[in-house]
Amino acid sequence: MPYANDGTPDISVVVIVFNDAARLPTAVHSVLDQTLQNVEVVIADDCSTDGSYEVAQAIAAEHPRVRAIQLPENSGGCGEPRNQGVAIARGRYVMFLDSDDTLEVNACRNMLEAADRTGADLVSGLCTRVHVDSRTGKTAKWYQWLYRQTRTLESISDLPDLMVFDTLSTNKCYRREWLLEKGLTFPRGIHYEDLLFSAEAYLAASRITLIPNTVYFWNVAEKAEQKSISNRRHEINNFADRIEIHRRIDAILASRGLDGLKLHKDRKFLKHDLVLYLRDLPFLDDDYRHRFAEMAREYVEGFSKEAYDALSPIHALCACLLLREDWKNLMPAIDTLINKRKISSPLVKRDGRVYWCPEHLEDAHAREVLDVTDLGYHSRSVDRMFLRNRLTGYAERPAGIILEGEVVNPLGVIPEGADIAAELEFRARRRSLQTFRFPVRRLVHTGDFVTWRAAVPLGHRLRPLGVVDEVWDVRMHLTVDGRRTTSRLTAEGAELEDSVGSRVRPRLSRIVADHIEPHVSANGHLAFRLSQQTRVAQRTRELVGRNLHGTPANAAKSVVRKVQAVRKDLNSGQRKIQGYRRMLRLLPVRKGTIVFESHLGKQYSDSPRAILEELRRRGVPITPIWSYAGARPEDVPEGVELVRRWSWQYLRALAQAEYWIDNQGFPLKLPKRPETTYIQTWHGTPLKKMGFHEPGYRMLPEHEQRAYQEALDRFDYFVVRGEHDVRTLARAYRIPEEKLLRVGYPRNDALVRARDRKASDPEAVRTAERLGIKLDRPVLLYAPTFRAQSNGKVRKFQCPFDVEEFVERFGDRYTLLIRSHYLNSVTLPPSVEGRVINVSKEPDVSPLLILADALITDYSSVMFDYSLLQRPMIFFAYDWEEYAQDIRGTYFHLPSEAPGPVVRTETELFEALSDLEGIGVRYAVPLKEFLDKYGEYDRGDAAAQIVDRFFGRVGGAR
């Protein structure tokens, strides 16, 4: 018997189909093959003309659990077939499946168990998008963050994001009696029926259960010639249907007084729904654009200001420019919206702020939205910019193609008279294949743009292999006074409409391709792809294509995939750890080799740098190796080998080093051989609790605590700068007494020397000259501690006081340096240029401390270092309670021990700055006591002591 004793299926799966006879059987069998067998299939055919209904009838005749119905006429959408399927379904629960998708094999069982266990009206599971035409088998989890764990909601108001983001009807299981009781049906004769049905279902459900299991495979064919209904965004009626569905949802929310849900939905409409259509606007005509803007304006004009507050600056300005139908400025903004790093507008400065364009600034709301100062475009050099390079001309000639374009010049970053040169690069999209370069002969500086023209003899010079390198991307490398920036060519479509391409001669001969044609990539950039235009070539191509899927070709591809898998495995973290452990047994220690690292490879700085430079000053015969992560550091001296963190060279260096010296911790899973000496210099005296003093570490499972302790036990020596470090850090990391080096921090030697000499450090003076810091007035340094989001992720640093107000009050009196924590970033408006300087990129803080006549900080360990200089400090503790009362806690109460005024507001901060001299006098004694308590071992010879102890008294002392 296919069903339970009473003949009732547990679940009815309604499979809808229209003209999809080839894929329908696969969808149906994904239901029949479920691990839960008490399931029926209802195939609802929307009056297909390709034989889909006949296929459905044949499946039903073969399988008693399958029934098939056909609508008398095509409904034009997915809603009515589902309604008809539900009407004849017999299961306790109902699910929906499209004929081009499939269910995960355990989907029905997982859904049913969750529904029966929790009594939910609606159970929703994870959907996985499968890109069926992707060569690499690309998949993506649909809003996975909603499904990280099993949870039951008593109301959709408990999780508004569920209704706003997961609007699918197909990854859900519904109690059938509840559907009928509530009269929940899909709207007829309109697209985006899922949005309305899902919203109504969420609102009607008395209980909703979410499960983290994948239940639905949504098959996506991005390269399909026939776009799905929802992807036909170039049709204006498509947008009209979406707007109408949203209006109906709005009416339901308004009738229930659910303003909070409406705000969530409006934000999502601006961030997601609207953006889907914006991507296509550059390729559509003026009539479409006008009608689209008119519809959008009519709908969103009622949105509250709060709906815009959650948008990124680019999202917000795109909406603003669209509603004003400012196509000239909107098209570049769309380019940046699609390509987030790209700078697409010439930009304009007004009153010390940076704006996307000069238009609309008389309107207060537009002025606020068009302000892009916080994006920091004005603070970047040309080699750190990804500039918009718009294709303005494309022509095909017998000798090749003629390309013309214009590169945007934001805020004149490319100056008049600059030495500029450029070349075009054609690169096969698949890695490790060929690259061809062509010079750009004509470059003209026109102010807001650099225009260019190039003749590219593709047919004569470009020699593709054929088949395996079908797609070619185009980049332009522009060099400005020796600095290089790389751009892609933005193609808006019109220039390419009549193109036929250029003839080419692939290395595998013209039987695989005879032309290369231009096309526009998904991100709007010009690319080229191989094609066949002669009949013989087309037939040959078809033959090659068939053979590419034959037995010999599959065998060859299997070998290639295995080689790629081996390469990937060799570079995996697990394999590298295994290889490293074997190196320890096989490779000898290299005497005199030292691996240095600072802040996990992010800087050339701190105590490891100070020790390295002391060794080089004395001429100690060593082999120094510096580890780096990210960009290669430019300030590492000659003769020091650079290795990328976690590379095989890095692992080998660690395995053979005689010494490890760092200030934070080499990778925890890499053991140290007994012959290697590990000197841990640490990176700061703690205020906040560390290591095993943190509740989070004490709550770790025993095996994780043991593994962490093993990593700490690698330290052979641990540098401390005071007995406070012994009581806190040493105990927190369980460092035994015999491993402690009471010598002070080597990085602080320069601070002690600067204090004792009563003169500026030469490196500090060079730093001032390089950064343009004028020393004709006192210098203040604001150096706050690390700031993270509530989820622990790094966030952009927001200055807690108004820097423009600071300049208004103190601009002629002080120069302010702002140094955010190295994990944070900060952007300053151009209005404060020269008087407030962002020094966050400086790798070493010591020269900045020496430059500073006073320090403003909050809870950063830099306070302990700066106390060595015995100069005024101000503690801007605007969020002390939040900082001190989180789960970690602090070692002491800063407000009662701070050797300077503790201020909580901007007003108090500015009042303190008005009396720096008085602060210096009033806090001289507390400052000396603070230093004696927290840094008694910093005497200016820490690096010398370490070198003497471990490397002998080679060379002279300072």
XYZ file of C-alpha atoms in Angstrom, residues 329-745:
417
model
C 24.554 60.686 -13.198
C 22.526 57.537 -12.570
C 24.251 55.354 -15.185
C 27.700 55.733 -13.552
C 26.081 55.151 -10.145
C 24.580 51.881 -11.401
C 28.054 50.850 -12.553
C 29.348 51.369 -9.002
C 26.299 49.597 -7.585
C 27.165 46.509 -9.653
C 30.933 46.843 -9.161
C 31.263 47.989 -5.549
C 34.902 49.086 -5.650
C 34.527 51.139 -8.815
C 34.628 54.941 -8.761
C 32.365 56.007 -11.618
C 31.805 59.742 -11.210
C 34.175 62.740 -11.507
C 32.792 63.793 -8.087
C 32.679 67.346 -6.799
C 33.806 69.129 -3.627
C 31.497 71.584 -1.913
C 32.025 73.142 1.517
C 34.569 70.535 2.551
C 32.384 67.560 1.543
C 32.495 65.258 -1.481
C 29.360 64.754 -3.592
C 28.534 62.355 -6.399
C 27.562 65.179 -8.751
C 26.946 68.961 -8.635
C 23.263 68.642 -9.532
C 20.397 68.615 -6.979
C 22.513 69.932 -4.104
C 20.060 72.755 -3.468
C 17.613 70.132 -2.162
C 18.400 69.202 1.469
C 17.452 65.515 1.151
C 19.305 65.075 -2.147
C 22.361 66.850 -0.714
C 22.419 64.381 2.166
C 22.018 61.350 -0.099
C 24.563 62.489 -2.697
C 27.233 63.089 -0.025
C 29.809 60.305 -0.534
C 32.510 61.739 1.720
C 32.422 58.716 4.016
C 33.330 56.411 1.131
C 36.806 57.939 1.254
C 37.288 58.362 -2.485
C 39.131 61.654 -1.902
C 41.767 59.996 0.270
C 42.947 57.442 -2.305
C 45.853 57.730 -4.708
C 45.255 56.764 -8.326
C 46.875 53.340 -7.928
C 44.333 52.503 -5.207
C 41.373 53.392 -7.424
C 39.260 51.172 -9.657
C 38.112 53.782 -12.178
C 35.137 53.647 -14.518
C 36.314 53.313 -18.110
C 33.296 53.742 -20.380
C 33.400 52.407 -23.918
C 32.350 55.302 -26.163
C 33.142 53.806 -29.555
C 33.457 50.410 -31.181
C 34.144 49.812 -34.855
C 35.235 46.795 -36.851
C 37.776 47.294 -39.618
C 39.643 44.825 -41.851
C 42.825 45.523 -39.897
C 41.138 44.968 -36.523
C 38.785 46.712 -34.132
C 38.831 50.346 -33.060
C 38.033 50.940 -29.385
C 37.388 54.338 -27.863
C 36.612 55.224 -24.289
C 36.878 57.637 -21.398
C 38.369 57.030 -17.968
C 36.793 59.038 -15.168
C 39.118 61.413 -13.312
C 37.604 61.814 -9.829
C 38.566 65.064 -8.105
C 41.430 65.516 -10.569
C 43.448 62.587 -9.220
C 45.045 62.484 -12.695
C 46.540 65.988 -12.876
C 46.930 68.099 -16.009
C 50.357 67.517 -17.478
C 50.770 64.097 -15.851
C 52.882 61.532 -17.663
C 50.228 59.025 -18.763
C 50.444 55.830 -20.778
C 48.117 52.868 -21.293
C 47.790 49.420 -22.782
C 44.873 47.060 -23.351
C 45.123 43.519 -22.087
C 43.088 40.615 -23.474
C 43.132 37.730 -21.017
C 41.515 34.307 -21.290
C 39.012 33.973 -18.478
C 40.282 30.563 -17.474
C 43.362 30.873 -15.357
C 46.869 30.064 -16.537
C 46.001 30.499 -20.208
C 47.161 33.237 -22.577
C 47.357 37.021 -22.308
C 47.816 39.504 -25.182
C 48.613 43.217 -24.822
C 48.056 46.105 -27.233
C 49.284 49.711 -26.801
C 46.869 52.626 -26.508
C 48.333 55.223 -28.841
C 46.033 58.147 -28.118
C 45.376 59.552 -24.628
C 43.897 63.021 -24.046
C 43.335 64.698 -20.677
C 39.993 66.533 -20.791
C 39.593 67.508 -17.143
C 36.940 65.193 -15.690
C 38.029 62.383 -18.029
C 40.956 60.914 -19.900
C 39.764 59.941 -23.373
C 41.546 57.287 -25.366
C 41.550 55.454 -28.697
C 43.247 52.202 -29.696
C 43.458 50.052 -32.790
C 43.496 46.373 -31.837
C 44.467 43.860 -34.549
C 42.702 40.946 -32.866
C 42.567 38.767 -35.960
C 46.307 39.123 -36.583
C 47.740 39.096 -33.079
C 45.366 37.229 -30.766
C 45.825 33.473 -31.067
C 43.354 31.611 -28.846
C 43.673 27.898 -28.309
C 39.997 27.362 -29.085
C 37.266 25.507 -27.157
C 38.983 25.794 -23.745
C 39.424 29.599 -23.868
C 36.145 30.721 -25.332
C 35.791 33.903 -23.248
C 38.286 36.772 -23.196
C 38.144 39.678 -20.755
C 39.508 43.130 -21.540
C 41.371 45.359 -19.108
C 43.153 48.657 -19.546
C 46.287 49.400 -17.533
C 46.705 53.156 -17.127
C 49.984 54.500 -15.736
C 49.962 57.979 -14.211
C 53.336 59.393 -13.213
C 54.624 55.882 -12.551
C 51.529 54.664 -10.625
C 49.364 52.063 -12.331
C 45.619 51.558 -12.114
C 43.645 48.839 -13.891
C 40.115 49.266 -15.223
C 37.511 47.246 -17.106
C 35.658 48.642 -20.119
C 32.049 49.423 -19.220
C 29.822 48.666 -22.222
C 26.283 49.991 -22.252
C 25.318 47.974 -25.304
C 24.510 50.435 -28.073
C 28.012 50.433 -29.586
C 27.945 46.661 -30.006
C 24.513 46.184 -31.587
C 25.676 45.693 -35.200
C 28.984 43.996 -34.482
C 29.892 40.721 -36.168
C 33.329 40.280 -34.657
C 36.764 39.664 -36.152
C 38.150 36.596 -37.850
C 40.665 34.661 -35.766
C 42.895 31.636 -36.229
C 42.818 29.472 -33.090
C 45.824 27.268 -32.448
C 43.499 24.265 -32.707
C 42.575 25.565 -36.203
C 39.417 27.220 -37.480
C 37.430 24.017 -37.163
C 36.784 25.003 -33.511
C 36.152 28.743 -34.082
C 36.569 31.293 -36.833
C 35.461 34.581 -35.201
C 35.742 36.422 -31.941
C 32.682 38.517 -31.058
C 32.123 41.218 -28.425
C 29.570 40.744 -25.679
C 28.734 42.308 -22.311
C 29.560 40.423 -19.114
C 27.228 40.060 -16.137
C 28.933 43.064 -14.501
C 28.500 45.234 -17.581
C 32.035 44.948 -18.948
C 33.208 44.388 -22.488
C 34.375 40.845 -23.172
C 34.869 38.701 -26.253
C 33.967 35.102 -27.019
C 34.833 32.700 -29.776
C 32.167 31.751 -32.296
C 31.642 30.009 -35.628
C 30.025 31.923 -38.445
C 30.682 29.691 -41.450
C 28.446 26.676 -41.919
C 31.421 24.304 -41.969
C 32.746 25.756 -38.747
C 29.330 25.507 -37.102
C 29.026 21.845 -38.005
C 32.542 21.187 -36.807
C 31.767 22.982 -33.595
C 28.716 20.818 -33.031
C 30.849 17.720 -33.637
C 33.513 18.950 -31.212
C 30.809 19.779 -28.691
C 29.375 16.281 -28.886
C 32.818 14.735 -28.558
C 33.538 16.906 -25.537
C 30.955 14.822 -23.725
C 32.042 11.471 -25.137
C 33.950 8.737 -23.306
C 37.491 9.823 -24.324
C 36.782 13.469 -23.545
C 35.199 12.628 -20.208
C 38.239 10.536 -19.325
C 40.558 13.407 -20.220
C 38.472 15.881 -18.221
C 38.495 13.463 -15.324
C 42.290 13.475 -15.329
C 42.335 17.284 -15.420
C 39.879 17.476 -12.534
C 41.957 15.040 -10.513
C 45.066 17.142 -11.107
C 43.150 20.256 -10.042
C 41.833 18.434 -6.967
C 45.356 17.353 -6.030
C 46.605 20.932 -6.425
C 43.743 22.234 -4.290
C 44.364 19.572 -1.669
C 48.081 20.384 -1.525
C 47.239 24.005 -0.761
C 44.552 23.260 1.801
C 45.126 24.227 5.410
C 44.904 20.658 6.652
C 47.460 19.399 4.121
C 49.836 22.238 4.945
C 49.662 21.422 8.647
C 50.368 17.768 7.889
C 53.266 18.716 5.618
C 54.663 21.067 8.220
C 54.639 18.402 10.909
C 56.593 16.091 8.603
C 59.107 18.845 7.845
C 59.960 19.020 11.543
C 61.254 15.469 11.375
C 63.046 15.730 8.035
C 64.517 19.223 7.699
C 67.512 20.396 9.747
C 67.493 23.595 11.783
C 69.223 26.465 9.962
C 71.497 28.123 12.484
C 71.085 31.881 12.686
C 67.689 31.849 10.960
C 65.005 33.985 12.646
C 61.373 34.243 11.553
C 59.841 37.569 12.596
C 56.136 38.404 12.577
C 54.072 41.368 13.790
C 50.301 41.459 14.307
C 49.720 38.194 12.415
C 51.764 39.431 9.465
C 49.797 42.642 8.942
C 52.642 45.079 9.719
C 56.377 45.656 9.746
C 56.332 47.105 13.236
C 56.448 46.722 16.985
C 58.987 44.850 19.122
C 59.924 42.256 16.468
C 60.983 45.140 14.231
C 62.958 46.758 17.051
C 64.849 43.498 17.721
C 65.542 42.948 14.027
C 66.929 46.470 13.640
C 69.101 46.102 16.748
C 70.552 42.884 15.312
C 71.283 44.576 11.981
C 72.756 47.644 13.715
C 75.228 45.395 15.506
C 75.978 43.368 12.395
C 74.991 40.056 14.000
C 75.344 37.295 11.369
C 71.726 36.138 11.056
C 69.330 35.102 8.297
C 66.238 37.251 8.932
C 62.850 36.245 7.488
C 59.793 38.500 7.823
C 56.263 37.116 7.538
C 53.533 39.164 5.875
C 49.824 38.775 5.124
C 48.107 40.758 2.370
C 50.224 43.279 0.454
C 54.006 42.962 0.627
C 55.369 45.525 3.114
C 57.451 48.191 1.378
C 59.508 49.365 4.339
C 61.283 46.094 5.177
C 65.032 46.695 4.735
C 67.115 44.996 2.077
C 68.555 41.639 2.991
C 65.420 40.512 4.834
C 63.596 37.660 3.130
C 59.816 38.119 2.841
C 57.494 35.106 3.027
C 53.714 35.145 2.767
C 51.960 33.839 5.850
C 50.669 30.255 5.420
C 52.611 29.746 2.182
C 54.766 26.634 1.869
C 57.848 28.897 2.076
C 56.528 30.246 5.381
C 55.979 26.767 6.769
C 59.440 25.666 5.734
C 60.980 28.782 7.301
C 59.220 28.093 10.603
C 60.189 24.431 10.514
C 63.902 25.235 10.076
C 64.215 28.461 12.095
C 66.500 28.649 15.102
C 64.348 31.481 16.515
C 60.717 32.589 16.297
C 60.050 36.199 17.335
C 56.597 37.726 17.164
C 54.152 39.839 19.182
C 50.866 37.964 18.950
C 51.168 34.334 18.003
C 52.306 32.142 15.156
C 49.509 29.857 13.852
C 48.146 27.872 16.783
C 48.172 24.502 15.015
C 51.863 24.629 14.127
C 54.002 22.939 16.782
C 57.547 24.106 17.539
C 60.535 21.829 17.461
C 62.622 21.693 20.682
C 65.674 23.167 18.929
C 63.770 26.353 18.066
C 63.603 29.188 20.605
C 60.318 31.117 20.619
C 60.519 34.668 22.022
C 57.036 36.142 22.488
C 57.276 39.928 22.818
C 53.487 40.500 23.097
C 51.748 43.591 21.746
C 50.454 45.565 24.709
C 49.799 45.878 28.396
C 46.220 44.783 29.035
C 43.275 46.667 30.428
C 40.706 44.112 29.329
C 40.907 40.537 30.566
C 42.869 38.154 28.382
C 43.412 34.456 27.754
C 42.069 32.060 30.375
C 40.892 35.032 32.432
C 38.208 35.524 29.764
C 34.953 33.664 30.504
C 34.780 32.563 26.886
C 38.041 30.635 27.125
C 37.142 29.078 30.460
C 33.904 27.806 28.940
C 35.599 26.062 26.029
C 35.420 22.259 25.912
C 38.330 20.580 27.640
C 39.970 19.381 24.414
C 39.884 22.932 22.980
C 41.382 24.367 26.157
C 44.091 21.742 26.010
C 44.890 22.547 22.365
C 45.053 26.273 23.194
C 47.340 25.598 26.153
C 49.635 23.530 23.938
C 49.936 26.496 21.588
C 50.816 28.777 24.512
C 53.328 26.282 25.835
C 55.386 26.857 22.673
C 56.582 30.162 24.191
C 60.107 29.709 25.523
C 60.288 33.317 26.710
C 57.609 35.921 27.302
C 58.485 39.621 27.468
C 56.848 41.770 30.147
C 57.209 45.488 30.829
C 55.968 45.524 34.411
C 54.651 43.448 37.258
C 51.127 44.262 36.081
C 51.913 42.124 33.011
C 53.095 39.342 35.310
C 49.868 39.419 37.340
C 47.634 39.630 34.252
C 49.103 38.412 30.981
C 51.459 35.826 32.392
C 48.771 34.282 34.569
C 46.096 34.560 31.854
C 48.326 32.588 29.491
C 49.744 30.373 32.238
C 53.351 31.428 31.597
C 55.671 30.008 34.273
C 58.069 32.299 36.102
C 61.183 30.882 34.426
C 59.938 31.954 30.985
C 59.427 35.618 31.857
C 61.779 38.245 30.433
C 61.530 41.354 32.628
C 63.240 43.649 30.124
C 60.417 45.901 28.856
C 59.068 46.150 25.315
